[in-house]
Coordinates of C-alpha atoms in Angstrom, one line a residue:
Chain A
M1 CA -47.7 23.0 29.0
V2 CA -51.2 21.8 28.4
T3 CA -50.1 18.5 27.1
A4 CA -47.6 18.1 30.0
I5 CA -50.5 18.6 32.5
A6 CA -52.8 16.4 30.6
S7 CA -50.4 13.6 30.4
T8 CA -49.6 13.9 34.1
A9 CA -53.3 13.9 34.8
N10 CA -54.0 10.7 33.1
G11 CA -51.2 9.2 34.9
R12 CA -49.5 7.2 32.1
R13 CA -46.6 9.6 31.8
S14 CA -46.2 11.0 35.2
P15 CA -42.9 12.7 35.6
Y16 CA -42.4 10.7 38.8
P17 CA -43.0 7.2 37.5
G18 CA -44.0 4.6 40.0
W19 CA -41.8 2.0 38.3
F20 CA -38.8 3.9 39.7
F21 CA -39.5 2.0 42.9
L22 CA -39.4 -1.4 41.1
P23 CA -35.7 -2.2 40.8
A24 CA -35.1 -1.3 44.5
A25 CA -38.2 -3.1 45.6
I26 CA -37.2 -6.3 43.8
V27 CA -33.7 -6.4 45.3
Y28 CA -34.9 -5.5 48.8
G29 CA -37.9 -7.7 48.6
V30 CA -36.0 -10.8 47.3
F31 CA -32.8 -10.5 49.4
F32 CA -34.1 -9.0 52.6
L33 CA -37.8 -9.3 53.0
M34 CA -38.2 -12.9 51.7
P35 CA -35.6 -14.4 54.0
T36 CA -37.1 -12.4 56.9
F37 CA -40.5 -13.9 56.3
A38 CA -39.0 -17.3 55.7
S39 CA -37.2 -17.1 59.1
F40 CA -40.5 -17.2 60.9
Y41 CA -41.3 -20.6 59.4
F42 CA -37.8 -22.1 59.5
S43 CA -37.4 -21.1 63.2
L44 CA -40.2 -23.7 63.9
T45 CA -38.4 -26.5 62.1
R46 CA -35.4 -28.8 62.5
W47 CA -33.6 -27.9 59.3
S48 CA -30.8 -29.2 57.2
L49 CA -31.1 -26.6 54.4
F50 CA -32.5 -29.4 52.2
E51 CA -35.2 -30.7 54.6
A52 CA -37.2 -29.0 57.2
S53 CA -39.3 -30.9 59.7
F54 CA -41.8 -28.9 61.7
I55 CA -41.2 -29.1 65.4
G56 CA -43.3 -26.2 66.7
L57 CA -41.8 -24.0 69.3
E58 CA -39.1 -26.5 70.4
N59 CA -36.2 -24.3 69.2
F60 CA -37.5 -21.3 71.2
I61 CA -38.1 -23.5 74.3
Q62 CA -34.5 -24.6 74.0
F63 CA -33.4 -21.1 73.6
F64 CA -34.9 -20.1 76.9
R65 CA -33.9 -23.3 78.7
E66 CA -30.2 -23.7 77.8
P67 CA -28.2 -21.6 80.4
F68 CA -25.7 -20.5 77.8
L69 CA -28.4 -19.3 75.4
V70 CA -30.1 -17.4 78.1
K71 CA -26.8 -15.9 79.0
G72 CA -26.4 -14.7 75.4
L73 CA -29.8 -13.0 75.7
V74 CA -28.9 -11.2 78.9
N75 CA -25.5 -10.3 77.6
T76 CA -27.0 -8.7 74.5
V77 CA -29.3 -6.4 76.4
L78 CA -26.5 -5.5 78.8
Y79 CA -24.1 -4.8 76.1
A80 CA -26.5 -2.6 74.2
A81 CA -27.4 -0.7 77.4
V82 CA -23.7 -0.2 78.6
T83 CA -22.5 0.9 75.1
S84 CA -25.2 3.3 74.4
G85 CA -25.2 4.8 77.9
M86 CA -21.4 5.4 77.7
K87 CA -21.7 6.7 74.2
V88 CA -24.2 9.3 75.4
V89 CA -22.1 10.5 78.3
I90 CA -18.7 10.4 76.7
G91 CA -20.0 11.6 73.3
L92 CA -21.6 14.6 75.0
L93 CA -18.5 15.5 77.1
L94 CA -16.2 15.2 74.0
A95 CA -18.6 17.3 72.0
L96 CA -18.6 20.0 74.8
M97 CA -14.8 19.9 74.7
L98 CA -14.7 20.1 70.9
T99 CA -17.1 23.0 70.5
S100 CA -15.2 25.1 73.1
Q101 CA -12.2 27.2 72.3
I102 CA -9.4 24.8 72.7
M103 CA -6.1 24.2 70.9
G104 CA -6.0 21.7 68.1
R105 CA -9.7 21.4 67.9
G106 CA -9.9 20.3 64.3
L107 CA -7.1 17.6 64.8
L108 CA -8.8 16.3 67.8
R109 CA -12.2 16.1 66.1
A110 CA -10.6 14.1 63.3
L111 CA -8.8 11.8 65.9
V112 CA -12.0 11.1 67.8
F113 CA -14.0 10.3 64.6
F114 CA -11.4 8.3 62.7
P115 CA -12.0 5.0 64.6
V116 CA -15.6 4.9 63.2
L117 CA -14.1 4.3 59.8
V118 CA -11.6 1.7 60.7
S119 CA -12.1 -2.1 60.3
T120 CA -13.9 -3.5 63.3
I121 CA -11.8 -6.6 63.1
G122 CA -8.6 -4.7 62.9
V123 CA -9.7 -2.7 66.0
G124 CA -10.7 -5.9 67.8
I125 CA -7.4 -7.6 67.2
T126 CA -5.4 -4.5 68.2
F127 CA -7.2 -4.3 71.5
T128 CA -7.0 -8.0 72.2
V129 CA -3.2 -7.5 72.1
L130 CA -3.3 -4.3 74.1
M131 CA -5.5 -6.0 76.7
H132 CA -3.3 -9.1 77.2
P133 CA -3.3 -9.8 80.9
T134 CA 0.5 -10.0 81.4
K135 CA 2.2 -8.5 78.3
G136 CA -0.5 -6.1 77.1
A137 CA 0.4 -2.3 76.9
I138 CA -2.7 -1.4 79.0
N139 CA -1.7 -3.5 82.0
E140 CA 2.0 -2.5 81.6
G141 CA 0.9 1.1 81.7
L142 CA -1.2 0.5 84.8
S143 CA 1.6 -1.3 86.6
L144 CA 3.8 1.8 86.1
L145 CA 1.1 3.6 88.2
G146 CA 1.3 0.8 90.8
I147 CA -2.0 -0.8 89.7
A148 CA -2.3 -4.4 89.0
G149 CA -4.5 -4.6 85.9
P150 CA -7.1 -7.2 85.5
G151 CA -7.4 -10.0 82.9
W152 CA -9.6 -7.8 80.7
L153 CA -10.6 -10.6 78.3
T154 CA -9.7 -13.7 80.4
D155 CA -11.8 -12.8 83.5
P156 CA -15.3 -14.1 82.7
S157 CA -17.0 -11.4 84.8
L158 CA -15.1 -8.7 82.8
A159 CA -14.8 -9.9 79.3
L160 CA -18.1 -8.6 78.0
F161 CA -17.5 -5.2 79.6
S162 CA -14.0 -5.0 78.1
V163 CA -15.5 -5.6 74.6
A164 CA -18.1 -3.0 75.3
L165 CA -15.3 -0.5 76.2
V166 CA -13.7 -1.1 72.9
D167 CA -17.0 -0.7 71.2
V168 CA -17.3 2.7 72.9
W169 CA -13.8 3.6 71.8
K170 CA -14.6 2.8 68.2
G171 CA -18.1 4.3 68.1
V172 CA -18.0 7.3 70.3
G173 CA -16.8 9.5 67.4
L174 CA -20.2 9.1 65.7
A175 CA -22.0 10.1 68.9
T176 CA -19.6 13.0 69.2
V177 CA -20.2 14.4 65.8
I178 CA -24.0 14.0 66.2
Y179 CA -23.7 16.0 69.4
I180 CA -21.5 18.6 67.9
A181 CA -24.1 19.1 65.1
G182 CA -26.8 19.5 67.7
I183 CA -24.8 21.9 69.9
V184 CA -23.7 24.1 67.1
A185 CA -27.4 24.5 66.0
I186 CA -28.4 26.0 69.3
P187 CA -29.0 29.8 68.8
K188 CA -26.3 31.9 70.5
D189 CA -29.0 34.2 71.9
Y190 CA -29.7 31.8 74.7
Y191 CA -26.1 31.9 76.0
E192 CA -26.1 35.7 75.5
A193 CA -29.3 35.9 77.6
A194 CA -27.8 33.6 80.2
R195 CA -24.6 35.7 80.4
I196 CA -26.6 38.9 81.1
D197 CA -28.5 37.1 83.9
G198 CA -25.1 36.0 85.3
G199 CA -25.5 32.3 84.7
T200 CA -22.4 30.1 85.3
K201 CA -20.9 27.7 82.8
F202 CA -22.4 24.7 84.5
Q203 CA -25.9 26.3 84.6
N204 CA -25.5 27.0 80.9
F205 CA -24.8 23.3 80.3
L206 CA -27.7 22.2 82.5
Y207 CA -30.4 24.6 81.4
I208 CA -29.5 25.3 77.8
T209 CA -27.1 22.8 76.2
L210 CA -28.5 19.6 77.7
P211 CA -32.2 20.2 77.1
L212 CA -31.7 21.6 73.5
S213 CA -29.5 18.7 72.4
R214 CA -32.1 16.2 73.2
P215 CA -32.8 15.4 69.6
A216 CA -29.1 14.5 69.3
T217 CA -29.4 12.3 72.4
A218 CA -32.5 10.5 71.0
T219 CA -30.5 9.8 67.8
V220 CA -27.4 8.6 69.6
I221 CA -29.4 6.3 71.9
T222 CA -31.4 4.8 69.1
L223 CA -28.4 4.2 66.8
S224 CA -26.1 2.7 69.4
F225 CA -28.8 0.7 71.0
I226 CA -29.8 -1.0 67.8
G227 CA -26.1 -1.3 66.9
G228 CA -25.4 -2.9 70.4
L229 CA -28.2 -5.4 70.1
R230 CA -27.0 -6.6 66.7
T231 CA -23.2 -6.5 67.5
F232 CA -21.2 -9.5 66.3
D233 CA -17.9 -8.7 64.6
L234 CA -16.2 -7.0 67.5
I235 CA -17.2 -9.8 69.9
W236 CA -16.0 -12.4 67.4
A237 CA -12.7 -10.7 66.8
M238 CA -12.0 -10.3 70.5
T239 CA -13.4 -13.2 72.6
K240 CA -15.5 -15.5 70.2
G241 CA -18.0 -15.3 73.1
G242 CA -15.6 -16.6 75.6
P243 CA -14.2 -17.4 78.0
G244 CA -16.7 -20.2 78.1
F245 CA -20.0 -18.4 77.2
A246 CA -19.2 -15.4 79.3
S247 CA -19.3 -12.8 76.5
D248 CA -21.8 -14.6 74.0
T249 CA -24.5 -12.4 72.5
I250 CA -27.4 -13.5 70.4
A251 CA -25.6 -12.6 67.2
S252 CA -22.6 -14.8 68.2
V253 CA -24.9 -17.6 69.3
I254 CA -26.6 -17.4 65.9
Y255 CA -23.2 -17.8 64.2
K256 CA -22.1 -20.7 66.5
Q257 CA -25.3 -22.6 65.9
Y258 CA -25.0 -22.0 62.2
Q259 CA -21.5 -23.3 62.2
S260 CA -22.5 -26.4 64.1
G261 CA -25.3 -27.1 61.6
F262 CA -28.2 -26.3 63.9
F263 CA -30.0 -24.2 61.2
G264 CA -33.4 -24.2 62.8
L265 CA -32.0 -23.1 66.2
S266 CA -29.8 -20.5 64.5
T267 CA -32.8 -19.1 62.7
A268 CA -34.8 -19.1 66.0
G269 CA -32.0 -17.0 67.3
N270 CA -32.6 -14.6 64.5
V271 CA -36.3 -14.4 65.3
V272 CA -35.5 -13.8 69.0
L273 CA -33.2 -11.0 68.1
F274 CA -35.8 -9.5 65.8
I275 CA -38.4 -9.6 68.6
L276 CA -36.0 -8.2 71.1
I277 CA -35.2 -5.2 68.9
A278 CA -38.9 -4.6 68.1
V279 CA -39.8 -4.8 71.8
L280 CA -37.0 -2.7 73.1
V281 CA -36.3 -0.1 70.4
V282 CA -39.9 0.8 69.2
P283 CA -41.0 2.0 72.7
I284 CA -37.6 3.7 73.3
T285 CA -37.9 5.7 70.1
A286 CA -41.5 6.4 70.8
V287 CA -40.7 7.9 74.3
L288 CA -37.7 9.9 72.9
N289 CA -39.6 11.4 70.1
R290 CA -42.7 12.2 72.2
R291 CA -40.6 14.3 74.7
E292 CA -39.0 16.0 71.7
G293 CA -42.5 17.0 70.5
H294 CA -43.3 18.6 73.9
Q295 CA -40.2 21.0 73.7
Chain B
M1 CA -7.1 31.3 89.7
R2 CA -10.3 29.9 88.5
S3 CA -9.5 30.3 84.8
R4 CA -6.1 28.8 85.4
A5 CA -7.7 25.7 87.0
S6 CA -10.1 25.3 84.1
L7 CA -7.3 25.8 81.7
L8 CA -5.5 23.0 83.4
G9 CA -8.6 20.8 83.4
G10 CA -8.9 21.5 79.6
A11 CA -5.2 20.6 79.0
I12 CA -5.6 17.3 81.0
A13 CA -8.8 16.4 79.1
L14 CA -7.0 17.2 75.8
L15 CA -4.0 15.1 76.7
V16 CA -6.1 12.1 77.9
S17 CA -8.2 12.0 74.7
L18 CA -5.1 12.4 72.7
V19 CA -3.4 9.4 74.3
V20 CA -6.6 7.3 74.1
F21 CA -7.2 7.9 70.5
V22 CA -3.6 7.9 69.2
V23 CA -1.9 5.1 71.1
P24 CA -3.8 2.2 69.5
F25 CA -2.9 3.5 66.0
A26 CA 0.8 4.2 67.1
F27 CA 0.8 0.6 68.3
I28 CA -0.4 -0.8 65.0
V29 CA 2.3 1.1 63.1
L30 CA 5.1 0.2 65.6
M31 CA 4.2 -3.5 65.4
A32 CA 4.3 -3.3 61.5
F33 CA 7.9 -2.1 61.8
K34 CA 9.1 -4.9 64.2
D35 CA 10.6 -8.2 63.5
R36 CA 8.8 -11.3 64.6
R37 CA 10.7 -11.9 67.8
Q38 CA 10.2 -8.4 69.1
A39 CA 6.6 -8.1 67.9
N40 CA 5.7 -11.3 69.8
L41 CA 6.7 -9.6 73.1
L42 CA 3.4 -7.5 72.4
D43 CA 4.8 -4.5 74.3
F44 CA 4.6 -0.9 73.4
S45 CA 8.2 -0.3 72.4
W46 CA 10.3 1.3 69.7
P47 CA 11.2 -1.2 66.9
N48 CA 14.9 -2.3 66.9
G49 CA 15.4 -1.9 63.2
V50 CA 13.1 -1.3 60.3
H51 CA 11.4 -4.5 59.2
L52 CA 8.4 -3.0 57.5
W53 CA 9.4 -4.0 53.9
D54 CA 10.1 -7.6 54.8
N55 CA 6.7 -7.7 56.7
L56 CA 4.9 -6.2 53.7
V57 CA 6.4 -8.6 51.3
T58 CA 5.5 -11.7 53.4
V59 CA 2.0 -10.5 54.1
V60 CA 1.2 -9.8 50.4
T61 CA 2.7 -13.0 49.1
T62 CA 1.3 -15.4 51.8
R63 CA -1.0 -18.0 50.6
N64 CA -0.5 -17.4 46.9
W65 CA -1.0 -13.6 47.1
M66 CA -4.3 -14.0 48.8
L67 CA -4.3 -10.3 50.0
V68 CA -4.1 -9.1 46.4
T69 CA -7.1 -11.3 45.4
A70 CA -8.9 -10.0 48.5
F71 CA -8.2 -6.4 47.6
I72 CA -9.5 -7.0 44.1
N73 CA -12.6 -8.7 45.4
S74 CA -13.3 -6.0 47.9
T75 CA -12.8 -3.3 45.3
I76 CA -15.3 -5.0 42.9
L77 CA -17.8 -5.6 45.7
T78 CA -17.6 -2.0 46.9
V79 CA -17.6 -0.3 43.5
V80 CA -20.5 -2.3 41.9
S81 CA -22.6 -2.3 45.1
V82 CA -22.2 1.5 45.6
T83 CA -23.0 2.2 42.0
L84 CA -26.2 0.2 42.3
L85 CA -27.1 1.8 45.6
V86 CA -26.7 5.3 44.2
L87 CA -28.8 4.5 41.2
L88 CA -31.6 2.7 42.9
G89 CA -31.6 4.8 46.0
A90 CA -31.8 8.1 44.1
M91 CA -34.7 6.8 41.9
V92 CA -36.7 5.8 45.0
G93 CA -35.8 8.9 47.0
F94 CA -36.8 11.1 44.0
V95 CA -40.3 9.6 43.5
L96 CA -40.9 9.2 47.2
S97 CA -40.3 12.8 48.0
R98 CA -42.1 14.2 44.9
R99 CA -45.2 12.1 44.6
K100 CA -47.6 11.3 47.3
T101 CA -49.2 8.0 46.7
R102 CA -50.8 5.4 48.9
W103 CA -47.6 3.3 48.6
N104 CA -45.6 5.9 50.4
P105 CA -46.5 4.9 53.9
L106 CA -45.6 1.3 53.0
A107 CA -42.3 2.3 51.6
E108 CA -41.5 4.4 54.7
F109 CA -42.3 1.5 56.9
L110 CA -40.1 -0.8 54.9
I111 CA -37.2 1.7 55.0
L112 CA -37.4 1.9 58.8
S113 CA -37.7 -1.9 59.1
G114 CA -34.6 -2.3 57.0
L115 CA -32.6 -0.1 59.3
M116 CA -33.7 -2.0 62.4
I117 CA -34.4 -5.7 61.6
P118 CA -31.3 -8.0 61.7
P119 CA -31.0 -10.0 58.4
A120 CA -32.2 -13.6 58.7
V121 CA -28.9 -15.3 58.1
V122 CA -29.6 -19.0 57.4
P123 CA -32.8 -18.3 55.3
T124 CA -30.7 -15.9 53.2
I125 CA -28.1 -18.6 52.6
W126 CA -30.8 -21.0 51.6
L127 CA -32.3 -18.5 49.2
L128 CA -28.8 -17.7 47.7
Q129 CA -28.2 -21.4 47.2
G130 CA -31.6 -21.8 45.5
L131 CA -30.6 -18.9 43.1
Q132 CA -27.1 -20.4 42.5
L133 CA -25.7 -17.1 44.0
F134 CA -24.3 -18.5 47.3
G135 CA -20.6 -17.9 47.5
T136 CA -20.5 -15.7 44.4
L137 CA -19.5 -12.0 44.2
S138 CA -22.8 -11.3 42.4
G139 CA -24.8 -12.6 45.3
M140 CA -22.8 -10.7 47.8
I141 CA -23.3 -7.5 45.8
L142 CA -27.0 -7.9 45.7
I143 CA -27.0 -8.6 49.5
E144 CA -25.0 -5.3 50.2
V145 CA -27.4 -3.4 48.0
A146 CA -30.5 -4.8 49.8
Y147 CA -29.1 -4.2 53.2
N148 CA -27.8 -0.7 52.6
L149 CA -30.7 0.7 50.4
P150 CA -32.8 2.1 53.3
F151 CA -30.0 4.4 54.5
T152 CA -29.2 5.5 51.0
I153 CA -32.8 6.3 50.3
I154 CA -33.2 8.3 53.6
L155 CA -30.2 10.5 52.6
Y156 CA -31.5 11.1 49.1
R157 CA -35.1 11.7 50.2
A158 CA -34.0 14.4 52.7
F159 CA -31.8 16.1 50.1
I160 CA -34.4 16.0 47.2
A161 CA -36.9 17.6 49.5
T162 CA -34.8 20.8 49.5
I163 CA -34.6 21.0 45.6
P164 CA -37.3 23.3 44.3
R165 CA -40.0 21.6 42.2
D166 CA -39.8 24.4 39.7
L167 CA -36.8 22.7 38.3
D168 CA -38.6 19.5 37.4
E169 CA -41.6 21.5 36.2
A170 CA -39.5 23.5 33.9
A171 CA -38.1 20.3 32.4
I172 CA -41.6 18.9 32.1
I173 CA -42.7 21.9 30.2
D174 CA -39.8 21.5 27.8
G175 CA -41.3 18.2 27.1
G176 CA -38.7 16.0 28.8
R177 CA -39.5 12.4 29.3
P178 CA -39.4 11.1 32.9
M179 CA -36.1 9.3 32.3
D180 CA -34.5 12.4 30.8
I181 CA -35.7 14.6 33.7
F182 CA -34.3 12.2 36.2
F183 CA -31.0 11.5 34.6
K184 CA -30.3 14.9 33.0
V185 CA -31.8 17.3 35.4
I186 CA -32.3 15.7 38.8
L187 CA -29.3 13.3 39.2
P188 CA -26.7 16.0 38.4
L189 CA -28.3 18.2 41.1
L190 CA -27.9 15.5 43.6
W191 CA -24.2 15.4 43.3
P192 CA -23.4 16.6 46.8
V193 CA -25.5 14.0 48.5
T194 CA -24.3 11.4 45.9
V195 CA -20.7 12.0 47.1
T196 CA -21.8 11.6 50.7
N197 CA -23.6 8.4 49.9
I198 CA -20.6 7.0 47.9
V199 CA -18.2 7.8 50.7
V200 CA -20.3 6.5 53.6
Q201 CA -21.4 3.3 51.8
S202 CA -17.9 2.5 50.5
V203 CA -16.4 2.7 53.9
G204 CA -19.2 0.5 55.3
I205 CA -19.1 -2.1 52.6
F206 CA -15.3 -2.2 52.4
N207 CA -15.2 -2.8 56.2
D208 CA -18.0 -5.3 56.2
F209 CA -17.0 -8.5 57.9
T210 CA -20.1 -10.3 59.0
N211 CA -21.9 -10.6 55.7
P212 CA -18.9 -11.9 53.6
L213 CA -18.3 -14.3 56.5
Y214 CA -21.7 -15.8 56.0
Y215 CA -22.4 -15.4 52.3
L216 CA -19.1 -15.4 50.6
P217 CA -17.1 -18.4 52.0
G218 CA -13.9 -19.8 50.4
N219 CA -10.4 -18.5 49.9
A220 CA -10.8 -17.5 46.3
N221 CA -13.6 -15.2 47.4
A222 CA -12.0 -13.8 50.5
T223 CA -12.6 -10.1 51.0
V224 CA -10.1 -7.8 52.8
Q225 CA -11.7 -8.1 56.2
L226 CA -11.8 -11.9 56.0
T227 CA -8.0 -12.1 55.3
L228 CA -7.5 -10.5 58.6
Y229 CA -9.7 -13.1 60.2
N230 CA -7.9 -16.0 58.4
F231 CA -4.4 -14.5 59.2
Q232 CA -5.4 -14.2 62.9
S233 CA -5.0 -18.0 63.3
Q234 CA -2.3 -18.5 60.8
F235 CA -0.2 -15.6 62.1
N236 CA -0.8 -16.4 65.8
T237 CA 2.9 -16.5 66.4
A238 CA 3.8 -13.6 64.0
Y239 CA 2.1 -10.5 65.3
N240 CA 4.3 -8.3 63.1
L241 CA 2.6 -9.7 60.0
L242 CA -0.9 -9.5 61.5
F243 CA -0.4 -5.9 62.3
T244 CA 1.1 -5.1 58.9
N245 CA -2.0 -6.5 57.5
I246 CA -4.2 -4.3 59.8
A247 CA -2.1 -1.3 58.8
L248 CA -2.6 -2.2 55.0
I249 CA -6.3 -2.4 55.1
T250 CA -6.6 0.8 57.2
I251 CA -5.1 2.8 54.4
P252 CA -8.2 3.0 52.1
P253 CA -10.5 4.4 54.8
L254 CA -7.7 6.7 55.9
I255 CA -7.4 8.1 52.3
V256 CA -11.2 8.6 52.0
F257 CA -11.2 10.2 55.4
L258 CA -8.4 12.7 54.5
F259 CA -10.2 13.8 51.4
F260 CA -13.9 13.5 52.3
N261 CA -14.0 14.1 56.1
R262 CA -16.7 16.8 55.8
Q263 CA -19.0 14.7 53.6
I264 CA -18.7 11.7 55.8
V265 CA -19.6 13.6 58.9
A266 CA -22.4 15.4 57.1
G267 CA -23.8 12.2 55.8
M268 CA -23.7 10.3 59.0
T269 CA -25.2 13.0 61.2
A270 CA -27.8 14.2 58.6
G271 CA -28.9 10.6 58.0
A272 CA -28.9 10.0 61.7
V273 CA -31.0 13.1 62.6
K274 CA -33.5 12.7 59.8
G275 CA -33.8 8.9 60.1

């Protein structure tokens, strides 16, 4: 025992060796951090992968001047806000339903969660077909009810919103299980006390469930907001940013510029997305966590 | 009266969610059973005859058995990446939660950054080209490891914090070397969270589309998700084949889900709440 303590004290043979960090640090440093730092320089260049000529802020100026690039910026924020908002509301409602005493609760929980695990591209293709303006099952179903369905993905003012809906369909299961975990952790005493005081179900929800599941809300918002800002695969599978540039986001612009060989501009898009996430997500998490602390 | 109304409301909510979450999957399966002509009507109808086997054979053999190559590639990518993630992630999580050094705040900061920052795509391609790793499975594996390490570490760190230190101290007193303590005492104790990590990361990496699209171009390297994307244009007039392909690549996550539902949900919510 003495030798163990001694060898720990002089640090050469700590049981928790610092070099355990090393392999992870090397992989992460080389393949994630280095490109991230390099992106700040290359975003200021006209770049062919072999040659980079410094052009200052020209890429960024272009990013904020070209209407379709600005559109992508606005769409990205809109998409993140819409999807995370809907995931909070629908996720909470589903969680309430799935923590109450209903038939087939286990099966339904599984059904709601399963889309989270399915290929995004597969989901995107499936819904692209279901949303076909004339032949798609959604509009066929609506016409049975006497409603003329819109061109979900062909109407420029609707396309981004339709993709966001599919994003919610695929991702709401995660929000739901996070809310279920939060709701289940609320002590039963509160509901018991409320019952004695004659509280209604709605009051229970408003004064007990909603405030006490705030940590879950914070998690859902943070996760889906970051996910929404970075989203690429679903948009690419469904609209490729179209019609026109109507549903482009920064991530799809990055890919398009990369495909066209504008590597400097593409990297500038990366930096813009990076700044956007930092500027939006850091304050949001700070606010959410501060309120949590006051509970 | 009131309770009957709420029962009715519950039943309607149940029915709506059932329809919303079942219909798309039913649609995929129905389409996979149809022949080309009927599938191209795109409607939600019962298949007139079972053409699943023909569709399967066509999809699997198309483009020189590309789907088989893709399944092999995806399997290698997933298995190797997840093995490395588990090993490296557990090592970091272990030391991070046991030893307080001045490097810890930096490590925490880097972990959070890794969860938020979008990878810089073109500079990464440039780097991979410089290292002769662009378009290789090895390069893709290292990328997946780098991108998914933060989440793996968070899961491990949270779990290790719940293991009493007495256990490592007993091993130290017995004269175990750090490597032995970690591999023979700690790592076996981490099995529950290791399973969670394996399951969550496997599904994520198997389903990854964006990163292989950028870093692993070329038909010989195609992963499962990319076959779908490639077939999307090729099968533009053969929706039965496209949907057979979708059904095929949905099977691995389905199997994982059937066996590890609990671990997946635990991992995703725990990681989320603690992160």
